[in-house]
Coordinates of C-alpha atoms and ligand atoms in Angstrom, one line a residue:
M56 CA 73.7 243.8 63.9
V57 CA 72.6 240.5 65.4
S58 CA 75.9 238.8 65.9
K59 CA 75.5 235.6 67.8
Q60 CA 72.1 234.0 68.0
V61 CA 70.5 231.6 70.4
P62 CA 68.6 228.6 69.0
F63 CA 65.7 229.0 71.4
T64 CA 63.2 231.7 72.4
K65 CA 62.7 233.3 75.7
E66 CA 59.3 231.5 75.9
K67 CA 61.0 228.1 75.6
I68 CA 63.5 228.9 78.2
T69 CA 60.8 230.3 80.5
A70 CA 59.0 227.0 80.1
I71 CA 62.1 225.1 81.2
I72 CA 62.6 227.4 84.1
E73 CA 59.1 226.7 85.4
K74 CA 60.3 223.1 85.9
Y75 CA 64.0 223.5 86.6
P76 CA 65.1 226.8 88.2
T77 CA 68.1 228.7 87.0
P78 CA 71.1 228.4 86.7
F79 CA 71.4 225.4 84.3
H80 CA 73.2 224.4 81.2
V81 CA 71.1 223.7 78.1
Y82 CA 72.4 221.8 75.1
D83 CA 71.0 222.1 71.6
E84 CA 70.8 218.5 70.3
K85 CA 70.0 219.6 66.7
G86 CA 73.1 221.8 66.7
I87 CA 75.3 219.0 68.1
I88 CA 74.1 216.4 65.5
E89 CA 74.3 218.7 62.5
N90 CA 77.7 219.8 63.5
A91 CA 78.9 216.2 64.1
R92 CA 77.6 215.2 60.6
K93 CA 79.3 218.1 59.0
F94 CA 82.6 217.3 60.8
K95 CA 82.3 213.6 59.7
E96 CA 81.5 214.6 56.2
A97 CA 84.4 217.0 55.9
F98 CA 86.9 214.4 57.0
S99 CA 85.4 211.5 55.1
E100 CA 88.0 211.8 52.4
V101 CA 90.8 211.5 55.0
N102 CA 92.1 207.9 55.1
G103 CA 90.5 205.8 57.9
F104 CA 89.2 208.9 59.7
R105 CA 87.7 208.6 63.1
E106 CA 86.9 211.2 65.8
Y107 CA 87.2 210.2 69.4
F108 CA 85.1 212.8 71.4
A109 CA 87.2 214.2 74.3
V110 CA 84.9 213.2 77.2
K111 CA 86.3 215.8 79.5
A112 CA 84.7 218.5 77.4
L113 CA 81.1 217.4 78.2
P114 CA 81.1 214.2 80.3
N115 CA 77.4 213.4 80.1
P116 CA 76.3 210.0 78.9
Y117 CA 73.3 211.3 77.0
I118 CA 75.6 213.5 74.9
M119 CA 78.1 210.7 74.5
K120 CA 75.3 208.4 73.3
L121 CA 74.3 211.0 70.6
L122 CA 77.9 211.1 69.4
K123 CA 78.3 207.3 69.5
A124 CA 75.3 207.1 67.2
E125 CA 77.2 209.4 64.8
G126 CA 80.1 206.9 64.8
F127 CA 82.4 208.8 67.3
G128 CA 84.6 207.0 69.7
A129 CA 85.5 208.4 73.2
D130 CA 88.8 209.9 74.3
C131 CA 89.0 209.3 78.1
S132 CA 91.6 210.3 80.6
S133 CA 90.5 209.0 84.0
L134 CA 88.8 206.1 85.6
P135 CA 85.4 207.8 85.9
E136 CA 85.6 208.8 82.2
L137 CA 86.4 205.2 81.3
L138 CA 83.4 204.1 83.3
L139 CA 81.3 206.7 81.6
A140 CA 82.3 205.3 78.2
E141 CA 81.6 201.8 79.3
K142 CA 78.2 202.6 80.7
T143 CA 77.4 204.4 77.5
G144 CA 78.3 201.3 75.5
I145 CA 81.5 202.6 74.2
V146 CA 84.2 199.9 74.7
G147 CA 87.2 198.3 73.1
E148 CA 89.1 200.3 70.5
D149 CA 86.3 202.8 70.4
I150 CA 88.0 204.2 73.4
M151 CA 91.3 206.2 73.3
F152 CA 92.8 206.4 76.7
S153 CA 95.1 209.4 76.9
S154 CA 96.0 210.1 80.5
N155 CA 99.1 211.5 82.2
D156 CA 100.6 210.7 85.6
T157 CA 98.4 207.6 85.3
P158 CA 97.7 205.4 88.4
E159 CA 97.7 201.7 88.2
E160 CA 93.9 201.2 88.4
E161 CA 93.3 203.3 85.3
F162 CA 95.7 201.3 83.2
I163 CA 94.1 198.1 84.5
K164 CA 90.6 199.3 83.6
A165 CA 91.7 200.6 80.2
R166 CA 93.2 197.1 79.5
D167 CA 90.0 195.4 80.7
L168 CA 88.0 197.5 78.3
G169 CA 90.4 196.8 75.4
A170 CA 90.9 200.6 75.0
I171 CA 93.7 201.9 72.9
I172 CA 96.2 203.2 75.4
N173 CA 98.1 206.3 74.6
L174 CA 101.2 206.5 76.8
D175 CA 102.4 209.9 78.1
D176 CA 105.9 208.9 79.1
I177 CA 108.7 206.4 78.3
S178 CA 108.6 205.1 81.8
H179 CA 105.0 204.2 81.4
I180 CA 105.9 201.3 79.1
E181 CA 107.4 199.3 81.8
Y182 CA 104.9 200.5 84.3
L183 CA 102.0 199.4 82.1
E184 CA 103.7 196.1 81.5
E185 CA 104.1 195.6 85.2
V186 CA 100.6 196.6 86.4
A187 CA 98.4 195.4 83.5
G188 CA 100.5 193.8 80.8
L189 CA 101.3 195.3 77.4
P190 CA 98.5 195.2 74.9
E191 CA 98.9 194.3 71.3
I192 CA 98.4 197.9 70.3
V193 CA 100.0 200.9 72.0
C194 CA 100.2 204.6 71.1
C195 CA 102.8 207.1 72.3
R196 CA 102.2 210.9 72.8
Y197 CA 104.8 213.1 71.2
N198 CA 105.9 216.4 72.6
P199 CA 107.7 218.2 69.7
G200 CA 109.3 220.7 72.1
P201 CA 111.2 223.4 70.4
L202 CA 110.1 222.2 66.9
K203 CA 106.6 223.6 67.4
E204 CA 105.2 226.7 69.0
G205 CA 102.1 226.2 71.1
N206 CA 99.4 228.6 72.0
A207 CA 97.9 230.5 75.0
I208 CA 96.0 227.7 76.7
I209 CA 98.4 224.7 76.2
G210 CA 101.6 226.8 76.3
N211 CA 104.8 226.2 74.6
P212 CA 105.4 222.5 74.0
E213 CA 108.9 222.8 75.5
E214 CA 107.2 223.9 78.7
A215 CA 104.4 221.4 78.5
K216 CA 104.4 218.4 80.8
Y217 CA 103.0 216.0 78.3
G218 CA 104.5 213.4 76.1
F219 CA 107.8 211.8 75.0
T220 CA 110.7 213.8 73.5
R221 CA 111.7 212.8 69.9
E222 CA 114.6 210.7 71.1
Q223 CA 112.4 208.9 73.6
L224 CA 110.0 207.9 70.8
F225 CA 112.7 206.1 69.0
E226 CA 113.8 204.3 72.2
G227 CA 110.2 203.7 73.3
Y228 CA 108.9 202.1 70.2
Q229 CA 112.1 200.0 69.9
M230 CA 111.5 198.8 73.5
M231 CA 107.9 197.9 72.7
K232 CA 108.8 196.1 69.5
E233 CA 111.2 193.9 71.5
K234 CA 108.5 193.3 74.1
G235 CA 106.2 192.0 71.4
V236 CA 103.8 194.9 70.8
K237 CA 102.5 194.5 67.3
R238 CA 100.4 197.5 66.4
F239 CA 101.5 201.1 66.8
G240 CA 100.0 204.6 67.0
L241 CA 101.5 208.1 67.3
H242 CA 99.7 211.0 69.0
T243 CA 100.3 214.6 69.7
M244 CA 98.2 217.5 71.1
V245 CA 99.9 220.8 70.6
A246 CA 96.9 223.1 70.2
S247 CA 94.0 224.3 72.2
N248 CA 91.2 226.5 70.9
E249 CA 93.2 227.1 67.8
L250 CA 91.3 228.8 64.9
D251 CA 93.9 228.6 62.2
P252 CA 93.5 225.4 60.1
E253 CA 97.1 225.5 58.9
Y254 CA 98.1 224.7 62.4
F255 CA 96.5 221.3 62.2
I256 CA 97.9 220.6 58.7
E257 CA 101.4 221.6 60.0
T258 CA 101.0 219.2 62.9
A259 CA 99.9 216.4 60.6
K260 CA 103.0 217.0 58.4
I261 CA 105.3 216.8 61.4
L262 CA 103.7 213.6 62.5
F263 CA 103.7 212.0 59.1
E264 CA 107.4 212.7 58.6
L265 CA 108.2 211.4 62.0
I266 CA 106.2 208.2 61.3
A267 CA 108.2 207.8 58.0
E268 CA 111.5 208.1 60.0
L269 CA 110.4 205.8 62.9
S270 CA 109.1 203.2 60.5
R271 CA 112.3 203.2 58.5
D272 CA 114.6 203.2 61.5
L273 CA 112.8 200.7 63.6
G274 CA 111.1 198.5 61.0
I275 CA 107.7 198.8 62.6
K276 CA 104.4 199.6 60.9
F277 CA 102.2 202.4 62.2
E278 CA 98.4 201.7 62.1
F279 CA 97.2 205.2 63.1
V280 CA 98.1 208.7 63.9
N281 CA 96.1 210.8 66.3
L282 CA 96.3 214.5 65.7
G283 CA 94.8 215.3 69.1
G284 CA 92.0 217.8 69.8
G285 CA 92.3 221.5 70.0
I286 CA 90.2 222.8 67.1
G287 CA 88.9 226.2 68.3
I288 CA 85.5 227.8 68.2
P289 CA 84.5 231.4 67.5
Y290 CA 83.8 232.6 71.0
R291 CA 83.8 236.3 69.8
P292 CA 81.2 237.6 67.4
E293 CA 83.9 238.7 65.0
Q294 CA 85.6 235.3 64.8
K295 CA 84.9 232.7 62.2
P296 CA 84.4 228.9 62.7
V297 CA 87.4 226.7 61.5
P298 CA 86.7 225.4 58.1
Y299 CA 86.8 221.6 58.6
D300 CA 87.3 220.9 54.9
V301 CA 90.4 223.1 54.8
I302 CA 92.0 220.9 57.5
A303 CA 90.8 217.7 55.8
K304 CA 92.1 218.7 52.4
G305 CA 95.5 219.8 53.8
V306 CA 95.9 216.6 55.9
S307 CA 95.0 214.5 52.8
K308 CA 97.5 216.3 50.7
A309 CA 100.3 215.9 53.3
Y310 CA 99.2 212.2 53.5
D311 CA 99.8 211.7 49.8
E312 CA 103.1 213.6 49.9
V313 CA 104.6 211.8 52.9
I314 CA 102.7 208.6 53.7
R315 CA 101.8 207.4 50.3
A316 CA 105.1 208.5 48.9
N317 CA 106.9 206.4 51.4
S318 CA 104.7 203.4 50.9
L319 CA 103.3 203.7 54.4
H320 CA 99.6 203.7 53.3
P321 CA 97.2 202.7 54.9
L322 CA 97.6 204.9 58.0
K323 CA 94.4 205.8 59.8
I324 CA 93.9 209.4 60.9
F325 CA 92.2 210.2 64.2
L326 CA 91.2 213.4 66.0
E327 CA 90.1 213.7 69.6
C328 CA 88.3 217.0 69.6
G329 CA 86.0 218.1 72.4
R330 CA 85.4 221.8 72.2
V331 CA 84.5 222.1 68.5
I332 CA 82.1 219.2 68.7
T333 CA 79.8 220.5 71.5
G334 CA 81.2 223.9 72.6
P335 CA 78.9 226.2 70.6
Y336 CA 75.8 224.2 71.3
G337 CA 75.7 224.7 75.1
Y338 CA 74.6 227.7 77.1
V339 CA 74.5 228.7 80.7
I340 CA 71.0 230.0 81.5
T341 CA 71.1 232.4 84.4
S342 CA 68.7 234.9 86.0
V343 CA 69.6 238.4 86.9
R344 CA 69.3 238.6 90.7
H345 CA 70.5 242.2 91.4
L346 CA 71.8 245.2 89.7
K347 CA 74.5 247.1 91.5
H348 CA 75.9 250.6 90.8
I349 CA 79.1 251.6 92.5
Y350 CA 82.2 252.7 90.7
K351 CA 81.0 250.4 87.9
D352 CA 77.7 248.9 87.0
Y353 CA 77.2 245.2 87.8
V354 CA 74.7 242.7 86.7
G355 CA 74.6 240.1 89.5
T356 CA 73.4 236.6 88.3
D357 CA 72.4 233.5 90.0
A358 CA 75.2 231.6 88.3
C359 CA 78.9 231.9 89.2
M360 CA 82.3 230.6 88.0
A361 CA 81.4 227.2 89.4
N362 CA 79.0 226.9 86.4
L363 CA 81.5 228.3 83.9
M364 CA 85.0 228.8 84.9
R365 CA 86.6 229.8 81.6
P366 CA 86.3 233.6 82.0
A367 CA 87.9 233.5 85.5
L368 CA 90.5 230.9 84.6
Y369 CA 91.7 232.1 81.2
G370 CA 90.1 235.6 80.9
A371 CA 88.0 234.0 78.1
Y372 CA 85.4 235.8 76.2
H373 CA 81.8 234.3 76.4
H374 CA 79.1 236.1 74.4
I375 CA 76.0 237.0 76.4
T376 CA 72.4 237.3 75.1
V377 CA 69.7 239.0 77.2
L378 CA 66.8 236.8 76.2
G379 CA 63.9 238.8 74.8
K380 CA 66.2 241.8 74.1
E381 CA 68.0 240.2 71.1
N382 CA 67.0 243.2 68.9
E383 CA 67.6 246.0 71.4
E384 CA 70.8 248.0 71.1
A385 CA 73.6 247.3 73.5
T386 CA 73.9 250.7 75.1
Q387 CA 74.8 249.9 78.6
L388 CA 78.3 249.0 79.9
Y389 CA 78.3 246.3 82.6
D390 CA 80.4 243.7 84.4
V391 CA 78.3 240.5 84.6
T392 CA 79.1 238.8 87.8
G393 CA 78.5 235.7 89.9
S394 CA 78.0 235.3 93.6
L395 CA 81.3 233.8 94.6
C396 CA 83.5 235.6 97.1
E397 CA 86.2 236.0 94.4
N398 CA 86.6 239.2 92.5
N399 CA 87.4 237.2 89.3
D400 CA 83.9 235.7 89.4
K401 CA 82.9 237.7 86.4
F402 CA 81.4 236.3 83.2
A403 CA 82.1 239.5 81.4
I404 CA 84.0 242.8 82.1
D405 CA 83.0 246.0 80.4
R406 CA 80.4 244.4 78.2
F407 CA 77.9 246.4 76.3
L408 CA 74.4 244.9 76.7
P409 CA 70.9 246.2 76.3
E410 CA 69.6 247.7 79.5
V411 CA 69.2 244.9 82.0
T412 CA 66.6 244.6 84.6
R413 CA 66.1 242.3 87.6
G414 CA 64.6 239.0 86.5
D415 CA 66.0 239.2 83.0
I416 CA 67.3 235.9 81.7
L417 CA 70.8 235.7 80.2
A418 CA 72.2 233.0 77.9
I419 CA 75.9 232.7 78.2
H420 CA 77.2 231.2 74.9
D421 CA 79.6 228.5 74.0
A422 CA 79.4 226.7 77.3
G423 CA 78.9 223.3 75.7
A424 CA 82.5 222.2 76.3
H425 CA 84.7 222.7 79.4
G426 CA 81.7 224.4 80.9
H427 CA 79.7 222.3 83.4
A428 CA 82.5 219.8 83.4
M429 CA 84.8 222.2 85.2
G430 CA 82.3 222.8 88.0
F431 CA 83.3 222.7 91.7
N432 CA 81.9 223.2 95.1
Y433 CA 84.1 226.0 96.4
N434 CA 82.3 228.6 98.5
G435 CA 79.4 226.0 98.9
K436 CA 78.3 226.4 95.3
L437 CA 76.4 223.5 93.9
R438 CA 76.7 222.2 90.4
S439 CA 73.8 223.1 88.1
A440 CA 71.5 220.9 86.1
E441 CA 72.1 219.9 82.5
I442 CA 69.2 220.0 80.1
L443 CA 69.0 218.7 76.6
L444 CA 66.8 220.6 74.1
R445 CA 65.5 218.0 71.7
P446 CA 65.0 218.6 67.9
D447 CA 61.2 218.5 68.4
G448 CA 61.3 221.3 71.0
S449 CA 60.9 219.1 74.0
F450 CA 63.5 219.1 76.7
V451 CA 65.0 216.4 78.9
L452 CA 66.8 216.7 82.2
I453 CA 70.1 214.9 81.6
R454 CA 71.7 215.7 84.9
R455 CA 69.9 217.1 87.9
A456 CA 71.2 220.0 89.9
E457 CA 73.2 219.2 93.1
T458 CA 71.3 219.7 96.3
V459 CA 72.6 220.6 99.8
D460 CA 72.3 216.8 100.6
D461 CA 74.8 216.1 97.9
Y462 CA 77.1 218.7 99.5
F463 CA 76.9 216.8 102.8
A464 CA 77.0 213.3 101.3
T465 CA 80.7 213.0 101.8
L466 CA 80.6 214.1 105.4
D467 CA 79.9 211.8 108.2
M468 CA 77.9 214.3 110.3
A469 CA 76.9 211.6 112.9
G470 CA 80.6 211.1 113.7
L471 CA 80.8 214.8 114.5
S472 CA 79.0 214.5 117.8
K473 CA 81.5 211.9 119.0
F474 CA 84.4 214.0 117.9
E475 CA 86.0 215.7 121.0
Ligands
LIG281 C1 91.6 218.4 76.4 C2 92.1 217.3 75.5 C3 91.4 217.1 74.3 C4 90.3 218.0 73.8 O1 90.6 219.2 73.6 P1 89.6 220.3 72.9 O2 90.3 221.6 73.0 O3 88.3 220.2 73.7 O4 89.4 219.8 71.5 C5 91.9 216.1 73.5 N1 92.9 215.3 73.8 C6 93.6 215.5 75.0 C7 94.7 214.6 75.3 C8 93.2 216.5 75.9 O5 93.8 216.7 77.0

C-alpha cells in the first residue's frame, strides 16, 4: 500500500540538493494553487466568502503572493507579519489583524494600513482609541467558554486566554457604538487541526445566533463574521481530508436558518485558515547522517526540531517517505531523530520504514504550515532554506538558509574585547 505520496522524484530532489544542501523545506506550488482554488470554489456559495490566509502558518512573501493572486487576504498577528503583508502588496481590508496582548505600535501600524482590527479583549477598545484612534470598522474575538468544547491544541475555551466573554461582547459593542464605530464584525477561533466538518458548522451556528441577539439588543448591523482557522489536515495516512463542501453547505444552511430568517442578510463569511491551505504541500527534506543501534535503532538526520517543531511540541505525527524507496516494504522499526541535545528531538518514534542507509534522503510530510515558521536558534541551530517547486518542474530559492554570520549578526563581537 502506498499511503501518502510525494509530488516529486528522488532525482528532482537530488538536483535541488546539488545547489542547496539539506536540510530545507520544499513547497509544491501546483498543490498549493490547486488546493486554494478547490477551497475557494467549495465556499463560493457562502455569502460574501473570503479567506484570509493565516500568515503565521507560512510567513513567506512568495507564498503570500501566490495566495493573493487567488484572491486571499492575510490574517496577521504581529508587526513583522503586518509588514510582510504590506511588502507583498496586501493592504487595507485585505488584512485581518488578530493579535493578543497587543503593543501600541502594532495597533498603529494596523490602523495605518487600514487593516480590519480584531480585538482580543474589552480593555483594548479604549487602548486602541487612545493609541491609534478607533477605526470605522472593528471586530471582536469571542471566547464561548463553557458553551463550547475545544480540542487538543487550542484547549478548552474556558481555559483559553483569547477573546471576550459573552457578556463583555454586549458591553463592548455598545461602547463602540457610542464611540461612533459604524461597521462591526464578530470572530472566534475555537478549533485547531480539527478534522470534523460539523465542528465548523456548529461554530457558525453559535456565532449566527449570537449576532442575531447582539443586533437585536444593541441595534447594530454586523457586516461580517469570521469563523477563524483551524481546519485540520490528514497528517496520518489513515485520516481523510476535511470535505470543504460539507462545511460550506452546513454554514449556508445555518445562514439561511438564522441570518436570513432574522433579516440580517447580507452578512459576509470569512475564514482565516493557515494549515489546511499550505500544510500538506510542504516537506522537510533531510539527509540521513548516521544510523545508530543501541537499545533502539535510530536514524540520525541533518535536520532537527528547529526545522519542524510539531513532533517535539505536540507529539504530532508527520509521515516520512524514504525517497527512492517508496515501493519498498516498511520492515524496520526506527526512531528518526535530529541533532539537538534534547531527547524529544525526534521526528518519529517507533516508525516502520524501509531499511534506511546513510545518505538516504527523507521527506517529512505536511511541513507546509507551522513548520519552518516555528524555527529557532536554540543549540546554535540555523534556520533552513525554503524552496518553491514550480509547476513546470523548476525550483526557486524563496528564503536562503541562515549562516553562522546570521547567528552572530545580533552580537557586538567588537565590544567583547573592551568588556572587562
Ligand atoms: C493560528 C491561527 C490561525 C490559523 O490556524 P490554522 O490551524 O493554521 O488554520 C487563524 N487565526 C488565528 C487567530 C490564529 O491564532
